[in-house]
PDB file of C-alpha atoms in Angstrom:
ATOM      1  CA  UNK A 824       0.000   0.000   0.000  1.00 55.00           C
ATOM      2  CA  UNK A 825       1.187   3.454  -0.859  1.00 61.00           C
ATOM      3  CA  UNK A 826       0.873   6.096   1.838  1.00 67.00           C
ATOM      4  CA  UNK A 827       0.761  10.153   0.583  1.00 70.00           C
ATOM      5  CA  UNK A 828       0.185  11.630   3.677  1.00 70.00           C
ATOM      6  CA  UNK A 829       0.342  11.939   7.160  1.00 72.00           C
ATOM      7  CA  UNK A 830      -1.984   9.729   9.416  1.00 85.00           C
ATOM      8  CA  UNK A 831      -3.299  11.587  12.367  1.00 84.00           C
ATOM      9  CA  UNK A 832      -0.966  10.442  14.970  1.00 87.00           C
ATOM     10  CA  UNK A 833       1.837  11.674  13.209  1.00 86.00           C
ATOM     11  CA  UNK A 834       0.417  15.115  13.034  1.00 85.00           C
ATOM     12  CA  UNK A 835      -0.966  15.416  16.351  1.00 90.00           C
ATOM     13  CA  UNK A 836       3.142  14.347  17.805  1.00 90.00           C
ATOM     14  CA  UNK A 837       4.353  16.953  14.790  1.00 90.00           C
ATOM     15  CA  UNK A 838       2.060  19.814  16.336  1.00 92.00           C
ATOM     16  CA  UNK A 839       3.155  19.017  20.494  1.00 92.00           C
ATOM     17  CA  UNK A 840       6.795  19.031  19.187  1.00 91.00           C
ATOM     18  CA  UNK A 841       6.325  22.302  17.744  1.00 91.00           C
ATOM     19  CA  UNK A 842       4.158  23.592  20.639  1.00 89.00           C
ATOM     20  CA  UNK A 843       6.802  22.399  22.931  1.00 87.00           C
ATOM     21  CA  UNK A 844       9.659  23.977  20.759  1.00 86.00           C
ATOM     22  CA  UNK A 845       7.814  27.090  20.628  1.00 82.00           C
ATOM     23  CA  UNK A 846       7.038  27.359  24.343  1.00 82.00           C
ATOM     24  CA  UNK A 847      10.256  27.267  25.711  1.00 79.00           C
ATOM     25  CA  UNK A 848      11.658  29.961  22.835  1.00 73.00           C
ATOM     26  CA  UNK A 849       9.071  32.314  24.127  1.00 73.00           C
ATOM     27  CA  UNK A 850      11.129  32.539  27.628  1.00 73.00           C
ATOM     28  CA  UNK A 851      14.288  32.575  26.108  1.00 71.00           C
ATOM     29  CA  UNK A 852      13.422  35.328  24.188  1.00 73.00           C
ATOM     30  CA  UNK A 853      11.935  37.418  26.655  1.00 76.00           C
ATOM     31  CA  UNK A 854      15.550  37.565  28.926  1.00 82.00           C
ATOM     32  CA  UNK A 855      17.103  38.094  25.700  1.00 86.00           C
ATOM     33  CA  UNK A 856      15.341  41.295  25.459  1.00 87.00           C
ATOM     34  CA  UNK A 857      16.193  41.952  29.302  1.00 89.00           C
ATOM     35  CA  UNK A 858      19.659  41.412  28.707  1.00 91.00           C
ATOM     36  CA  UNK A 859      19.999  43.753  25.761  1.00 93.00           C
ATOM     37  CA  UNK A 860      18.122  46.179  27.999  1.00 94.00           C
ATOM     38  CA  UNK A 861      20.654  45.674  30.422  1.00 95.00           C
ATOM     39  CA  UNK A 862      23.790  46.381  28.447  1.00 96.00           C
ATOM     40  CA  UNK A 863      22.238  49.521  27.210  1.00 96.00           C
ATOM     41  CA  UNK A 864      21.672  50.934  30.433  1.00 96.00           C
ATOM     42  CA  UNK A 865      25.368  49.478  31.180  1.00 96.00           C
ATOM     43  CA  UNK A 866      26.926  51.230  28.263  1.00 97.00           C
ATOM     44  CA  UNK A 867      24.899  54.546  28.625  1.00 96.00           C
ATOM     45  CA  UNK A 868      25.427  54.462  32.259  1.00 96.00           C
ATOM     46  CA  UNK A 869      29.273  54.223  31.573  1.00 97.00           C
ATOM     47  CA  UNK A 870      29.158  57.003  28.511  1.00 97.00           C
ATOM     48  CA  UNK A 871      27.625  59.516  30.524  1.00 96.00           C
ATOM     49  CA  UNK A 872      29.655  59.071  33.507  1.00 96.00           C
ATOM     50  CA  UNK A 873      33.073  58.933  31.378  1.00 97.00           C
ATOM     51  CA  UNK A 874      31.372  62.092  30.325  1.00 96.00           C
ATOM     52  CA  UNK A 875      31.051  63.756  33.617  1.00 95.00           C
ATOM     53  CA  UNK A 876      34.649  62.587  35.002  1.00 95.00           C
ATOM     54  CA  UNK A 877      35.874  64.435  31.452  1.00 96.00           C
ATOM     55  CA  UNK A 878      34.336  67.472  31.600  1.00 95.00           C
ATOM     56  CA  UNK A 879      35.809  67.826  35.684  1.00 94.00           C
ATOM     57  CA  UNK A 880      39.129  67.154  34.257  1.00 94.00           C
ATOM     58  CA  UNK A 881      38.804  69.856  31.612  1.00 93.00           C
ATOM     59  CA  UNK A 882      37.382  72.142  34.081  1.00 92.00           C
ATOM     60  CA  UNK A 883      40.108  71.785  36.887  1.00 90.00           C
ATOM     61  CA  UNK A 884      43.288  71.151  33.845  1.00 91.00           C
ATOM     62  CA  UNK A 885      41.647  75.384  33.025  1.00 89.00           C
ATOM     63  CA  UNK A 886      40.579  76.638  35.979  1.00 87.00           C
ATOM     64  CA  UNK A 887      42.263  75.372  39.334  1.00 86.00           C
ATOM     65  CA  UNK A 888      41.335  76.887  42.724  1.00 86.00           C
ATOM     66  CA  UNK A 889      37.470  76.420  41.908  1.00 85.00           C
ATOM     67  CA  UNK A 890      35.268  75.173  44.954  1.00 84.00           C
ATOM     68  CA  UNK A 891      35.256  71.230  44.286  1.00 82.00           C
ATOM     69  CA  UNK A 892      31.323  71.254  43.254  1.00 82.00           C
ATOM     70  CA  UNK A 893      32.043  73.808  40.616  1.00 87.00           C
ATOM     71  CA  UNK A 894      34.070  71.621  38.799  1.00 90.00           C
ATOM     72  CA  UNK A 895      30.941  69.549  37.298  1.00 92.00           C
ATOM     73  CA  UNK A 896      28.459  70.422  34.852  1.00 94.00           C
ATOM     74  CA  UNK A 897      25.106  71.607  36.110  1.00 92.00           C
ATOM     75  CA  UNK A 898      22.707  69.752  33.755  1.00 92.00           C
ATOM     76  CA  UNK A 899      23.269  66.869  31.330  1.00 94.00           C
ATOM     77  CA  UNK A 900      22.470  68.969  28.706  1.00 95.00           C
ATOM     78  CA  UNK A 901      25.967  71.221  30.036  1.00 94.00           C
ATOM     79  CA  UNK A 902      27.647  67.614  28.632  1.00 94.00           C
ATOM     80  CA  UNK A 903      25.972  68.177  25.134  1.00 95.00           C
ATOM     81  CA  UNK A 904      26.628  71.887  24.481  1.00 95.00           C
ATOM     82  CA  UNK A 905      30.791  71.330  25.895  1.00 94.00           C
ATOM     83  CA  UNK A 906      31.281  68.604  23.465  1.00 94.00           C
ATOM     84  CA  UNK A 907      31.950  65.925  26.230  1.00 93.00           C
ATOM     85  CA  UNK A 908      28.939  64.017  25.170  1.00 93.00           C
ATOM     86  CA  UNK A 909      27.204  63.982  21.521  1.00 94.00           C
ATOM     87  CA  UNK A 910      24.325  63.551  22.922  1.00 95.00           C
ATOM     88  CA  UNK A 911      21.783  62.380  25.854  1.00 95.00           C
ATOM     89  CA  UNK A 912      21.194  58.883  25.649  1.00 96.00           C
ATOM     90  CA  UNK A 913      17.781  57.505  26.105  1.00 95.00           C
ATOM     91  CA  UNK A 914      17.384  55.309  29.089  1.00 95.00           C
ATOM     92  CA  UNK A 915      16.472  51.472  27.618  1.00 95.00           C
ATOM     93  CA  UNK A 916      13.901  50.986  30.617  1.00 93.00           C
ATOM     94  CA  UNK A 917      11.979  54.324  30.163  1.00 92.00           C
ATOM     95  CA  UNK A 918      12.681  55.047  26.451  1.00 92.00           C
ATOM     96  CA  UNK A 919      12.802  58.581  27.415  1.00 93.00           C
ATOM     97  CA  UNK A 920      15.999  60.964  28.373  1.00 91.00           C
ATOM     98  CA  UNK A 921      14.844  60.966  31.418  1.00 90.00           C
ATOM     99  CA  UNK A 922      17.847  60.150  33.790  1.00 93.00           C
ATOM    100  CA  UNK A 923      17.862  61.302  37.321  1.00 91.00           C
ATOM    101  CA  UNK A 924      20.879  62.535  38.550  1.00 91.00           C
ATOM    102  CA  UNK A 925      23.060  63.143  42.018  1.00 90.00           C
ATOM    103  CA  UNK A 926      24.836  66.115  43.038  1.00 88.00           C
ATOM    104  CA  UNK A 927      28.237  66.417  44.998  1.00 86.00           C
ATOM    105  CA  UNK A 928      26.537  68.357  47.643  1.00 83.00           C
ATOM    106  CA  UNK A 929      23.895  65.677  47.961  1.00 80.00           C
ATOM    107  CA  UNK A 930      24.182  63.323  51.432  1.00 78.00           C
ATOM    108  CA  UNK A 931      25.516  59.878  50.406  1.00 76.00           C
ATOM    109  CA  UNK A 932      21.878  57.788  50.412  1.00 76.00           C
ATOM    110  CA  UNK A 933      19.615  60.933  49.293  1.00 72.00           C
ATOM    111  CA  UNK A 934      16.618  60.281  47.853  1.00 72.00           C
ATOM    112  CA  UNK A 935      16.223  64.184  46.160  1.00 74.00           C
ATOM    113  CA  UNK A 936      18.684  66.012  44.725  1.00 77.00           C
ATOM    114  CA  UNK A 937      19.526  69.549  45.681  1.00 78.00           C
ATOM    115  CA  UNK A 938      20.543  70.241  41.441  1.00 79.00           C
ATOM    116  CA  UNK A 939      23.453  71.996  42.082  1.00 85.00           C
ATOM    117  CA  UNK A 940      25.397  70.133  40.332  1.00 90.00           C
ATOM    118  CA  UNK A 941      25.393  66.628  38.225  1.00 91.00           C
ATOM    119  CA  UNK A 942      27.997  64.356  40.003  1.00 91.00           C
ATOM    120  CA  UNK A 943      26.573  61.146  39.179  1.00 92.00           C
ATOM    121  CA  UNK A 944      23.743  59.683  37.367  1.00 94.00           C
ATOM    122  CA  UNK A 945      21.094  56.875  37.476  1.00 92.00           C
ATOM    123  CA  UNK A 946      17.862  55.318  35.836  1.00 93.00           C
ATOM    124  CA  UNK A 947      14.124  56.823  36.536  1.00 91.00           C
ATOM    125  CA  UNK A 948      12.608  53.521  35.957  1.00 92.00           C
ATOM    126  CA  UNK A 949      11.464  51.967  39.215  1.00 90.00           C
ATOM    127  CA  UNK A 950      11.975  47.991  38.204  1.00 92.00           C
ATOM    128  CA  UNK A 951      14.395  45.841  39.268  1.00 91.00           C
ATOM    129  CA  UNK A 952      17.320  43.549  37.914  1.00 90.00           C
ATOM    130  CA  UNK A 953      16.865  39.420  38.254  1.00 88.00           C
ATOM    131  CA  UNK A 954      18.418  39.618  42.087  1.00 91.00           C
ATOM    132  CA  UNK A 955      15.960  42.330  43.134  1.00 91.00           C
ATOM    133  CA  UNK A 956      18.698  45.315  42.585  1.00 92.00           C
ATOM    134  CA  UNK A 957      16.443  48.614  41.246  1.00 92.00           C
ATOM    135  CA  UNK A 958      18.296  49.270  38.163  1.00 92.00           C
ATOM    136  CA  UNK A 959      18.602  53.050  39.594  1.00 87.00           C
ATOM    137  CA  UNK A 960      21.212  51.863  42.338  1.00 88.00           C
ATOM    138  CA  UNK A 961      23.471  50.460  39.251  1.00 87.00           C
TER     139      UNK A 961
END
């Protein structure tokens, strides 16, 4: 006897193969997406801080004696317009430029900001990494 097709049982163990197949790539994909997330905010966190440490060094190599908060920018945008940064990146959680900074006048744990200054900077988004660290204490 000749067969041209595929009996029933094969089908129905071709379709839980690719139901199984397909239900573990839907996990796998979604921490592939959290990882890229990740290294964004990694990389942008790094660029804008190089940033800040370059425009301090530029500030103090042409104008010593300055009280040690003067020597960073005031704003972000202070990185843009000085050349130290091409631009503000966008944060990967938020998809916004909506980074929250800290000031070198600000006590060490501060919640707020007294914007004197932008001495270091951090993520607005309020979620956290896989180990339950907010992303804005990276």
């Amino acid at each position: 006897m000749n067969k041209k097709g595929l009996s029933l049982i094969e089908l129905i163990a071709c379709t839980v193969i690719i139901g199984i197949l397909a239900s573990t790539a839907l996990p796998v994909s979604k921490n592939y997406v959290l990882r890229q997330k990740e290294e964004a905010l990694r990389e942008n966190l790094r660029e804008m801080r190089k940033a800040i440490d370059y425009f301090r060094d530029r500030k103090i190599a042409s104008q010593p004696g300055l009280q040690e908060e003067e020597y960073y920018p005031e704003s972000l945008q202070q990185l843009v317009e000085t050349k130290c940064l091409r631009k503000i990146p966008l944060d990967p959680f938020t998809a916004k430029s909506d980074w929250k900074t800290k000031s070198s006048t600000d006590p060490f744990n501060a919640n707020e900001t007294d914007q004197r200054n932008v001495f270091d900077v951090y993520s607005a988004t309020d979620q956290k990494d896989k180990k339950g660290v907010p992303y804005s204490e990276w």
